[in-house]
């Protein structure tokens, strides 16, 4: 059983997305009445946007023009500010492409990027591969993983002279912490980036997955465009979104996009050139982006089913997060901040000193990695070890709650059984 990473096993996919993609892959279905009329009409329109009316054709390196326009229209509707298709780039790894663009230099001239601690578990390998130094800034756990200005300045001071800081990376909602920035917090980060002349790299992939009461997602772009003119005209912003979002979660279709704001046109040309050196995002993934951002509307034949499926996913995610949070906080030696959005919980583990010593001395492992190995061996449960915070010495687990409720029941039962046995054995060893 896995609860460390996103999965939809056993959860119903979004029928509209799957049906339209099916018709695009098998155009003979256009004349059949197996699927609703709006499915066939959308499939026809998307096929017309492909070269040769086939999903088997290549696309421009930056993506299908039709889909880029759909993305721009989605952003305009979401934020109430202009968005342009030429500022949209579709890729199967948009973050990797832009980080590669930033890379360069050696020694004290090596490119550095401020990254949250904790951060998405795939980010550090991407930075390392590109030769970019990760400069950690600590999120404040006791304040529900808040982004703190003093921590940003401390990271800046600590690494000054060791690299050339070029950007700050943000995930909002937070991965894997589930924190959600409010307008004031976003404004503070934008002002910090402007003062230090840093590019903002903002991962907003879980923007559709906010379940905290009386909270809503606000994009960095929306906040930026409502700030003073000198900021909205100068702060460089790159925002990311993808099919990995919670309600679609078609991770295997490998497509996402980035929107760039206030980026020099020469840099834009270089981004497009970099994309040319990579394989373009799968056409089916690009079409799924179009469907995700322009879903059925009220009155369409597919609307009721679509609404039911998305509401079910969102309700399941919210209930799962609440249930898991309660159980985790009831276990001895575990505490967890409530998530406001996203698909993860990030519980804190208070591991006994003797266990930590054994993990390092006998196994040569970080204690939380040893804990996860034991959990896998004894209970067959896969969890993601969190990042070790050297300043605080704290340990965490990464738990994905986007799973069917019955699967979550099994996960929580195995985890609690193992942990209570683990705590009991530690108590006995100290007697």
Short mmCIF file of C-alpha atoms in Angstrom, two decimals:
data_model
loop_
_atom_site.label_atom_id
_atom_site.label_comp_id
_atom_site.label_asym_id
_atom_site.label_seq_id
_atom_site.Cartn_x
_atom_site.Cartn_y
_atom_site.Cartn_z
CA UNK A 1 0.00 0.00 0.00
CA UNK A 2 1.40 3.41 -0.96
CA UNK A 3 0.56 6.71 0.70
CA UNK A 4 3.71 8.65 -0.11
CA UNK A 5 2.84 9.90 -3.59
CA UNK A 6 -0.22 10.83 -5.68
CA UNK A 7 -2.31 7.98 -6.99
CA UNK A 8 -5.81 7.57 -8.31
CA UNK A 9 -5.99 3.79 -8.07
CA UNK A 10 -9.59 2.93 -7.30
CA UNK A 11 -10.77 6.53 -7.72
CA UNK A 12 -13.00 7.42 -10.63
CA UNK A 13 -11.27 9.46 -13.34
CA UNK A 14 -13.00 12.45 -14.91
CA UNK A 15 -15.20 10.85 -17.59
CA UNK A 16 -15.27 13.92 -19.85
CA UNK A 17 -11.47 14.02 -20.13
CA UNK A 18 -11.15 10.29 -20.80
CA UNK A 19 -14.03 10.23 -23.29
CA UNK A 20 -12.79 13.16 -25.38
CA UNK A 21 -9.26 11.73 -25.46
CA UNK A 22 -10.70 8.34 -26.49
CA UNK A 23 -12.54 9.90 -29.43
CA UNK A 24 -9.40 11.83 -30.45
CA UNK A 25 -7.42 8.60 -30.43
CA UNK A 26 -10.12 6.76 -32.35
CA UNK A 27 -11.85 9.32 -34.64
CA UNK A 28 -14.23 6.64 -35.92
CA UNK A 29 -16.12 7.26 -32.67
CA UNK A 30 -17.10 10.72 -33.93
CA UNK A 31 -19.97 9.17 -35.86
CA UNK A 32 -21.03 6.85 -33.04
CA UNK A 33 -23.44 7.81 -30.26
CA UNK A 34 -21.59 5.97 -27.52
CA UNK A 35 -20.55 9.25 -25.88
CA UNK A 36 -22.54 12.47 -25.28
CA UNK A 37 -22.76 15.00 -28.11
CA UNK A 38 -20.59 17.61 -26.39
CA UNK A 39 -17.81 15.03 -26.08
CA UNK A 40 -17.83 14.40 -29.83
CA UNK A 41 -18.06 18.12 -30.67
CA UNK A 42 -15.07 18.92 -28.43
CA UNK A 43 -13.07 16.02 -29.85
CA UNK A 44 -13.72 17.26 -33.39
CA UNK A 45 -12.60 20.75 -32.45
CA UNK A 46 -9.42 19.49 -30.82
CA UNK A 47 -8.59 17.24 -33.77
CA UNK A 48 -8.96 20.25 -36.07
CA UNK A 49 -6.34 22.01 -33.93
CA UNK A 50 -3.82 19.20 -34.60
CA UNK A 51 -1.71 18.94 -37.73
CA UNK A 52 -3.37 16.49 -40.09
CA UNK A 53 -6.26 16.29 -37.60
CA UNK A 54 -4.31 13.58 -35.80
CA UNK A 55 -2.96 13.22 -32.26
CA UNK A 56 -0.06 11.34 -33.82
CA UNK A 57 1.47 14.54 -35.24
CA UNK A 58 4.16 16.69 -33.68
CA UNK A 59 3.27 20.12 -32.30
CA UNK A 60 5.20 23.36 -32.02
CA UNK A 61 7.82 23.14 -29.27
CA UNK A 62 5.83 25.53 -27.07
CA UNK A 63 2.57 23.63 -27.58
CA UNK A 64 -0.56 23.69 -29.70
CA UNK A 65 -1.68 27.32 -30.35
CA UNK A 66 -5.31 26.37 -29.65
CA UNK A 67 -4.44 24.98 -26.21
CA UNK A 68 -2.18 27.92 -25.35
CA UNK A 69 -5.11 30.23 -26.09
CA UNK A 70 -7.39 28.15 -23.86
CA UNK A 71 -4.84 28.47 -21.05
CA UNK A 72 -4.63 32.25 -21.51
CA UNK A 73 -8.43 32.53 -21.36
CA UNK A 74 -8.52 30.41 -18.18
CA UNK A 75 -5.96 32.69 -16.51
CA UNK A 76 -7.86 35.83 -17.56
CA UNK A 77 -11.10 34.43 -16.13
CA UNK A 78 -9.38 33.32 -12.90
CA UNK A 79 -7.46 36.54 -12.23
CA UNK A 80 -9.37 39.26 -14.06
CA UNK A 81 -6.16 40.51 -15.68
CA UNK A 82 -4.77 40.13 -19.22
CA UNK A 83 -3.02 36.92 -20.29
CA UNK A 84 -1.54 36.17 -23.69
CA UNK A 85 -1.03 32.88 -25.51
CA UNK A 86 2.49 33.88 -26.58
CA UNK A 87 3.49 33.99 -22.89
CA UNK A 88 2.34 30.39 -22.36
CA UNK A 89 4.69 27.44 -22.81
CA UNK A 90 3.47 23.84 -22.64
CA UNK A 91 5.93 21.15 -21.63
CA UNK A 92 6.21 17.75 -20.02
CA UNK A 93 8.65 19.31 -17.56
CA UNK A 94 8.18 23.07 -17.51
CA UNK A 95 10.00 23.64 -14.21
CA UNK A 96 13.02 21.67 -15.38
CA UNK A 97 13.22 23.72 -18.58
CA UNK A 98 13.16 27.06 -16.78
CA UNK A 99 15.63 25.99 -14.10
CA UNK A 100 17.97 24.85 -16.87
CA UNK A 101 17.63 28.34 -18.34
CA UNK A 102 18.78 29.87 -15.03
CA UNK A 103 21.78 27.56 -14.59
CA UNK A 104 25.31 28.71 -15.11
CA UNK A 105 28.57 29.63 -13.39
CA UNK A 106 30.80 27.83 -10.93
CA UNK A 107 31.98 28.45 -7.40
CA UNK A 108 30.73 31.74 -6.02
CA UNK A 109 29.24 32.52 -9.43
CA UNK A 110 27.07 29.38 -9.47
CA UNK A 111 23.37 30.13 -9.87
CA UNK A 112 21.37 29.82 -6.66
CA UNK A 113 17.63 29.50 -6.12
CA UNK A 114 15.89 30.05 -2.79
CA UNK A 115 13.78 26.96 -2.07
CA UNK A 116 11.42 26.28 0.85
CA UNK A 117 12.33 23.73 3.46
CA UNK A 118 10.46 21.45 3.11
CA UNK A 119 9.97 21.55 -0.64
CA UNK A 120 8.53 19.20 -3.31
CA UNK A 121 10.62 16.04 -3.21
CA UNK A 122 11.35 16.19 -6.96
CA UNK A 123 12.71 19.76 -6.87
CA UNK A 124 16.15 19.19 -5.36
CA UNK A 125 17.18 16.53 -7.93
CA UNK A 126 16.07 18.87 -10.73
CA UNK A 127 18.21 21.70 -9.34
CA UNK A 128 21.16 19.37 -8.84
CA UNK A 129 20.91 18.03 -12.40
CA UNK A 130 20.95 21.60 -13.75
CA UNK A 131 23.93 22.57 -11.61
CA UNK A 132 21.88 25.08 -9.61
CA UNK A 133 22.52 25.52 -5.88
CA UNK A 134 19.48 25.08 -3.63
CA UNK A 135 19.43 27.80 -0.97
CA UNK A 136 16.95 26.68 1.72
CA UNK A 137 14.64 29.03 3.58
CA UNK A 138 12.76 27.51 6.48
CA UNK A 139 8.97 27.45 6.61
CA UNK A 140 7.68 28.01 10.15
CA UNK A 141 5.95 24.78 11.18
CA UNK A 142 4.47 26.14 14.40
CA UNK A 143 2.77 28.87 12.35
CA UNK A 144 1.19 26.33 9.99
CA UNK A 145 4.23 26.33 7.69
CA UNK A 146 4.15 30.07 7.12
CA UNK A 147 6.54 31.80 4.70
CA UNK A 148 8.48 34.17 6.97
CA UNK A 149 10.33 37.29 5.78
CA UNK A 150 13.06 36.94 8.40
CA UNK A 151 13.80 33.41 7.19
CA UNK A 152 14.11 34.68 3.61
CA UNK A 153 16.57 37.37 4.68
CA UNK A 154 18.53 34.91 6.83
CA UNK A 155 18.92 32.52 3.89
CA UNK A 156 20.02 35.41 1.71
CA UNK A 157 22.63 36.50 4.25
CA UNK A 158 23.91 32.96 4.87
CA UNK A 159 24.54 32.20 1.20
CA UNK A 160 25.72 35.63 0.05
CA UNK A 161 29.14 35.20 -1.54
CA UNK A 162 28.64 31.44 -2.02
CA UNK A 163 26.47 31.72 -5.15
CA UNK A 164 24.60 34.22 -7.27
CA UNK A 165 20.96 34.14 -6.22
CA UNK A 166 18.71 34.49 -9.25
CA UNK A 167 15.26 33.29 -8.17
CA UNK A 168 12.97 32.24 -5.34
CA UNK A 169 10.81 29.12 -5.60
CA UNK A 170 7.36 29.03 -4.01
CA UNK A 171 4.70 26.32 -3.95
CA UNK A 172 1.21 27.57 -3.13
CA UNK A 173 -0.66 25.59 -1.89
CA UNK A 174 2.44 24.16 -0.27
CA UNK A 175 3.93 20.84 -1.30
CA UNK A 176 4.11 18.76 0.89
CA UNK A 177 2.92 20.94 3.78
CA UNK A 178 -0.54 21.94 2.53
CA UNK A 179 -0.12 25.54 3.70
CA UNK A 180 -1.92 28.29 1.80
CA UNK A 181 -0.62 31.84 1.52
CA UNK A 182 -2.99 34.74 2.01
CA UNK A 183 -2.79 38.02 0.12
CA UNK A 184 -0.53 39.70 2.70
CA UNK A 185 1.98 36.85 2.65
CA UNK A 186 2.08 36.87 -1.16
CA UNK A 187 2.60 40.64 -1.20
CA UNK A 188 5.52 40.30 1.20
CA UNK A 189 7.20 37.70 -1.00
CA UNK A 190 6.68 39.84 -4.12
CA UNK A 191 8.17 42.88 -2.36
CA UNK A 192 11.12 40.77 -1.20
CA UNK A 193 11.71 39.47 -4.73
CA UNK A 194 11.54 43.01 -6.12
CA UNK A 195 13.98 44.39 -3.53
CA UNK A 196 16.50 41.59 -4.14
CA UNK A 197 15.90 41.48 -7.91
CA UNK A 198 14.90 37.82 -7.83
CA UNK A 199 12.69 36.01 -10.32
CA UNK A 200 9.60 34.37 -8.82
CA UNK A 201 9.06 30.70 -9.71
CA UNK A 202 5.62 29.75 -8.39
CA UNK A 203 4.18 26.24 -8.45
CA UNK A 204 0.38 26.53 -8.24
CA UNK A 205 -0.49 22.99 -9.30
CA UNK A 206 -2.94 22.35 -6.44
CA UNK A 207 -4.90 25.57 -6.87
CA UNK A 208 -8.08 23.54 -7.41
CA UNK A 209 -7.71 21.70 -4.10
CA UNK A 210 -8.50 24.18 -1.33
CA UNK A 211 -10.66 22.71 1.41
CA UNK A 212 -9.99 24.87 4.48
CA UNK A 213 -13.16 26.71 5.57
CA UNK A 214 -13.44 30.32 4.37
CA UNK A 215 -10.18 30.16 2.40
CA UNK A 216 -9.65 30.49 -1.33
CA UNK A 217 -6.74 30.30 -3.72
CA UNK A 218 -5.25 33.60 -4.90
CA UNK A 219 -2.66 33.46 -7.64
CA UNK A 220 0.62 35.34 -7.43
CA UNK A 221 -0.17 36.97 -10.77
CA UNK A 222 -3.48 38.37 -9.52
CA UNK A 223 -1.84 39.84 -6.42
CA UNK A 224 1.08 41.23 -8.43
CA UNK A 225 -1.23 42.99 -10.90
CA UNK A 226 -3.12 44.62 -8.02
CA UNK A 227 0.06 46.06 -6.48
CA UNK A 228 1.84 49.31 -7.33
CA UNK A 229 2.67 49.93 -11.00
CA UNK A 230 6.44 49.75 -10.58
CA UNK A 231 6.05 46.22 -9.15
CA UNK A 232 3.56 44.86 -11.65
CA UNK A 233 5.71 46.21 -14.50
CA UNK A 234 9.04 44.89 -13.24
CA UNK A 235 8.79 41.73 -11.10
CA UNK A 236 9.65 38.67 -13.18
CA UNK A 237 7.14 35.90 -12.54
CA UNK A 238 6.92 32.35 -13.88
CA UNK A 239 3.92 30.32 -12.68
CA UNK A 240 3.33 26.61 -13.20
CA UNK A 241 0.23 24.41 -13.40
CA UNK A 242 -0.21 20.85 -14.66
CA UNK A 243 -2.38 17.78 -15.11
CA UNK A 244 -1.08 16.53 -11.75
CA UNK A 245 -3.72 18.71 -10.07
CA UNK A 246 -6.01 16.89 -7.67
CA UNK A 247 -9.33 16.80 -9.50
CA UNK A 248 -7.95 15.61 -12.85
CA UNK A 249 -4.75 13.91 -11.61
CA UNK A 250 -3.83 12.57 -15.04
CA UNK A 251 -0.16 12.54 -14.07
CA UNK A 252 0.72 9.91 -16.69
CA UNK A 253 -0.31 12.17 -19.57
CA UNK A 254 2.77 14.29 -18.77
CA UNK A 255 1.74 17.84 -19.59
CA UNK A 256 1.80 21.16 -17.81
CA UNK A 257 2.32 24.78 -18.64
CA UNK A 258 4.14 27.86 -17.46
CA UNK A 259 3.09 31.46 -17.90
CA UNK A 260 5.86 34.05 -17.96
CA UNK A 261 5.31 37.67 -16.92
CA UNK A 262 7.74 40.59 -17.37
CA UNK A 263 10.35 38.36 -19.01
CA UNK A 264 12.59 39.89 -21.69
CA UNK A 265 11.60 38.87 -25.23
CA UNK A 266 15.13 37.55 -25.88
CA UNK A 267 14.80 35.24 -22.90
CA UNK A 268 11.38 34.12 -24.20
CA UNK A 269 13.02 33.17 -27.49
CA UNK A 270 15.66 31.17 -25.62
CA UNK A 271 12.95 29.33 -23.63
CA UNK A 272 11.35 28.33 -26.92
CA UNK A 273 14.76 27.21 -28.21
CA UNK A 274 15.33 25.09 -25.10
CA UNK A 275 11.95 23.46 -25.60
CA UNK A 276 12.98 22.64 -29.18
CA UNK A 277 15.86 20.55 -27.82
CA UNK A 278 13.40 18.49 -25.76
CA UNK A 279 10.55 16.27 -26.90
CA UNK A 280 7.32 18.27 -26.93
CA UNK A 281 4.62 17.35 -24.44
CA UNK A 282 2.47 14.43 -25.60
CA UNK A 283 -0.42 15.66 -27.75
CA UNK A 284 -2.93 13.76 -25.63
CA UNK A 285 -1.57 15.55 -22.56
CA UNK A 286 -1.90 18.93 -24.26
CA UNK A 287 -5.50 18.15 -25.18
CA UNK A 288 -6.19 17.08 -21.60
CA UNK A 289 -4.91 20.50 -20.43
CA UNK A 290 -7.50 22.10 -22.70
CA UNK A 291 -10.22 19.92 -21.19
CA UNK A 292 -9.08 20.55 -17.62
CA UNK A 293 -9.14 24.33 -18.02
CA UNK A 294 -12.27 24.51 -20.19
CA UNK A 295 -14.57 21.80 -18.78
CA UNK A 296 -18.27 21.24 -19.55
CA UNK A 297 -20.56 24.12 -18.71
CA UNK A 298 -24.01 24.17 -17.13
CA UNK A 299 -26.46 22.90 -19.73
CA UNK A 300 -23.95 20.71 -21.58
CA UNK A 301 -24.84 17.01 -21.74
CA UNK A 302 -21.68 16.06 -19.78
CA UNK A 303 -21.98 18.75 -17.13
CA UNK A 304 -23.88 16.84 -14.44
CA UNK A 305 -21.52 13.86 -14.52
CA UNK A 306 -18.49 16.17 -14.54
CA UNK A 307 -19.81 18.16 -11.57
CA UNK A 308 -20.58 15.01 -9.58
CA UNK A 309 -17.14 13.52 -10.22
CA UNK A 310 -15.20 16.66 -9.32
CA UNK A 311 -17.29 17.30 -6.20
CA UNK A 312 -16.74 13.69 -5.12
CA UNK A 313 -12.97 14.02 -5.51
CA UNK A 314 -12.89 17.31 -3.60
CA UNK A 315 -15.14 15.99 -0.82
CA UNK A 316 -13.09 12.79 -0.52
CA UNK A 317 -9.86 14.78 -0.33
CA UNK A 318 -11.23 17.07 2.40
CA UNK A 319 -12.64 14.18 4.47
CA UNK A 320 -9.46 12.15 4.08
CA UNK A 321 -7.29 15.06 5.22
CA UNK A 322 -9.47 15.60 8.31
CA UNK A 323 -9.56 11.90 9.25
CA UNK A 324 -5.83 11.42 8.77
CA UNK A 325 -5.04 14.59 10.72
CA UNK A 326 -7.09 13.45 13.72
CA UNK A 327 -5.51 9.99 13.83
CA UNK A 328 -1.97 11.34 13.44
CA UNK A 329 -2.39 13.86 16.25
CA UNK A 330 -3.79 11.13 18.51
CA UNK A 331 -0.66 8.98 18.12
CA UNK A 332 2.12 9.46 20.70
CA UNK A 333 5.21 11.11 19.29
CA UNK A 334 3.44 12.43 16.17
CA UNK A 335 2.04 15.89 15.57
CA UNK A 336 0.67 17.36 12.37
CA UNK A 337 -0.33 20.83 11.22
CA UNK A 338 -3.69 20.94 9.40
CA UNK A 339 -3.45 21.27 5.63
CA UNK A 340 -5.50 23.96 3.92
CA UNK A 341 -5.10 22.56 0.42
CA UNK A 342 -3.19 20.15 -1.78
CA UNK A 343 -3.01 16.40 -1.42
CA UNK A 344 -0.42 15.90 1.33
CA UNK A 345 -0.10 15.91 5.09
CA UNK A 346 3.35 16.39 6.58
CA UNK A 347 3.41 14.99 10.14
CA UNK A 348 6.29 15.60 12.54
CA UNK A 349 7.92 12.51 14.08
CA UNK A 350 9.51 12.71 17.52
CA UNK A 351 11.98 9.83 17.18
CA UNK A 352 13.73 8.55 20.33
CA UNK A 353 17.46 9.40 20.70
CA UNK A 354 18.53 5.73 20.80
CA UNK A 355 16.64 5.00 17.58
CA UNK A 356 18.27 7.98 15.88
CA UNK A 357 21.69 6.76 17.02
CA UNK A 358 21.10 3.23 15.76
CA UNK A 359 19.88 4.48 12.39
CA UNK A 360 23.03 6.51 11.81
CA UNK A 361 25.62 4.21 13.41
CA UNK A 362 24.31 0.74 12.49
CA UNK A 363 22.46 1.47 9.27
CA UNK A 364 24.08 4.66 7.97
CA UNK A 365 20.63 6.13 7.35
CA UNK A 366 18.74 9.23 8.33
CA UNK A 367 16.43 8.14 11.18
CA UNK A 368 13.23 8.94 9.26
CA UNK A 369 14.44 6.85 6.31
CA UNK A 370 15.10 3.94 8.69
CA UNK A 371 11.60 4.43 10.16
CA UNK A 372 10.08 4.29 6.66
CA UNK A 373 12.07 1.16 5.82
CA UNK A 374 10.80 -0.58 8.94
CA UNK A 375 7.24 0.52 8.15
CA UNK A 376 7.58 -0.98 4.67
CA UNK A 377 9.12 -4.22 5.90
CA UNK A 378 6.71 -4.80 8.76
CA UNK A 379 3.44 -3.43 7.37
CA UNK A 380 3.98 -3.28 3.60
CA UNK A 381 3.25 0.45 3.69
CA UNK A 382 5.17 2.92 1.53
CA UNK A 383 5.53 6.43 2.90
CA UNK A 384 7.73 9.30 1.79
CA UNK A 385 10.48 10.37 4.20
CA UNK A 386 10.45 14.12 4.71
CA UNK A 387 13.45 16.40 4.36
CA UNK A 388 15.75 16.51 7.38
CA UNK A 389 16.00 19.98 8.90
CA UNK A 390 19.57 20.32 10.19
CA UNK A 391 18.77 23.48 12.15
CA UNK A 392 15.97 21.93 14.18
CA UNK A 393 16.83 18.24 13.87
CA UNK A 394 13.18 17.49 13.12
CA UNK A 395 11.87 14.52 11.15
CA UNK A 396 8.72 14.25 9.03
CA UNK A 397 6.71 11.91 6.82
CA UNK A 398 5.04 12.77 3.52
CA UNK A 399 1.55 11.28 3.31
CA UNK A 400 -0.68 11.54 0.25
CA UNK A 401 -4.40 11.59 1.11
CA UNK A 402 -5.71 11.53 -2.48
CA UNK A 403 -6.72 7.88 -2.18
CA UNK A 404 -10.04 6.06 -1.93
CA UNK A 405 -11.49 6.16 1.61
CA UNK A 406 -11.17 2.40 2.09
CA UNK A 407 -7.51 2.56 1.05
CA UNK A 408 -6.96 5.38 3.55
CA UNK A 409 -8.57 3.25 6.28
CA UNK A 410 -6.04 0.51 5.56
CA UNK A 411 -3.14 2.98 5.48
CA UNK A 412 -4.09 4.57 8.79
CA UNK A 413 -4.63 1.18 10.44
CA UNK A 414 -1.21 -0.11 9.36
CA UNK A 415 0.55 3.12 10.26
CA UNK A 416 -1.02 3.34 13.73
CA UNK A 417 -0.40 -0.38 14.42
CA UNK A 418 3.26 -0.04 13.47
CA UNK A 419 3.81 3.22 15.32
CA UNK A 420 2.21 2.04 18.58
CA UNK A 421 4.37 -1.11 18.40
CA UNK A 422 7.39 1.09 17.69
CA UNK A 423 6.66 3.32 20.70
CA UNK A 424 6.04 0.31 22.94
CA UNK A 425 9.36 -1.31 21.98
CA UNK A 426 11.19 1.95 22.72
CA UNK A 427 9.61 2.18 26.17
CA UNK A 428 10.63 -1.43 26.95
CA UNK A 429 14.20 -0.86 25.74
CA UNK A 430 14.62 2.02 28.21
CA UNK A 431 13.49 0.00 31.24
#
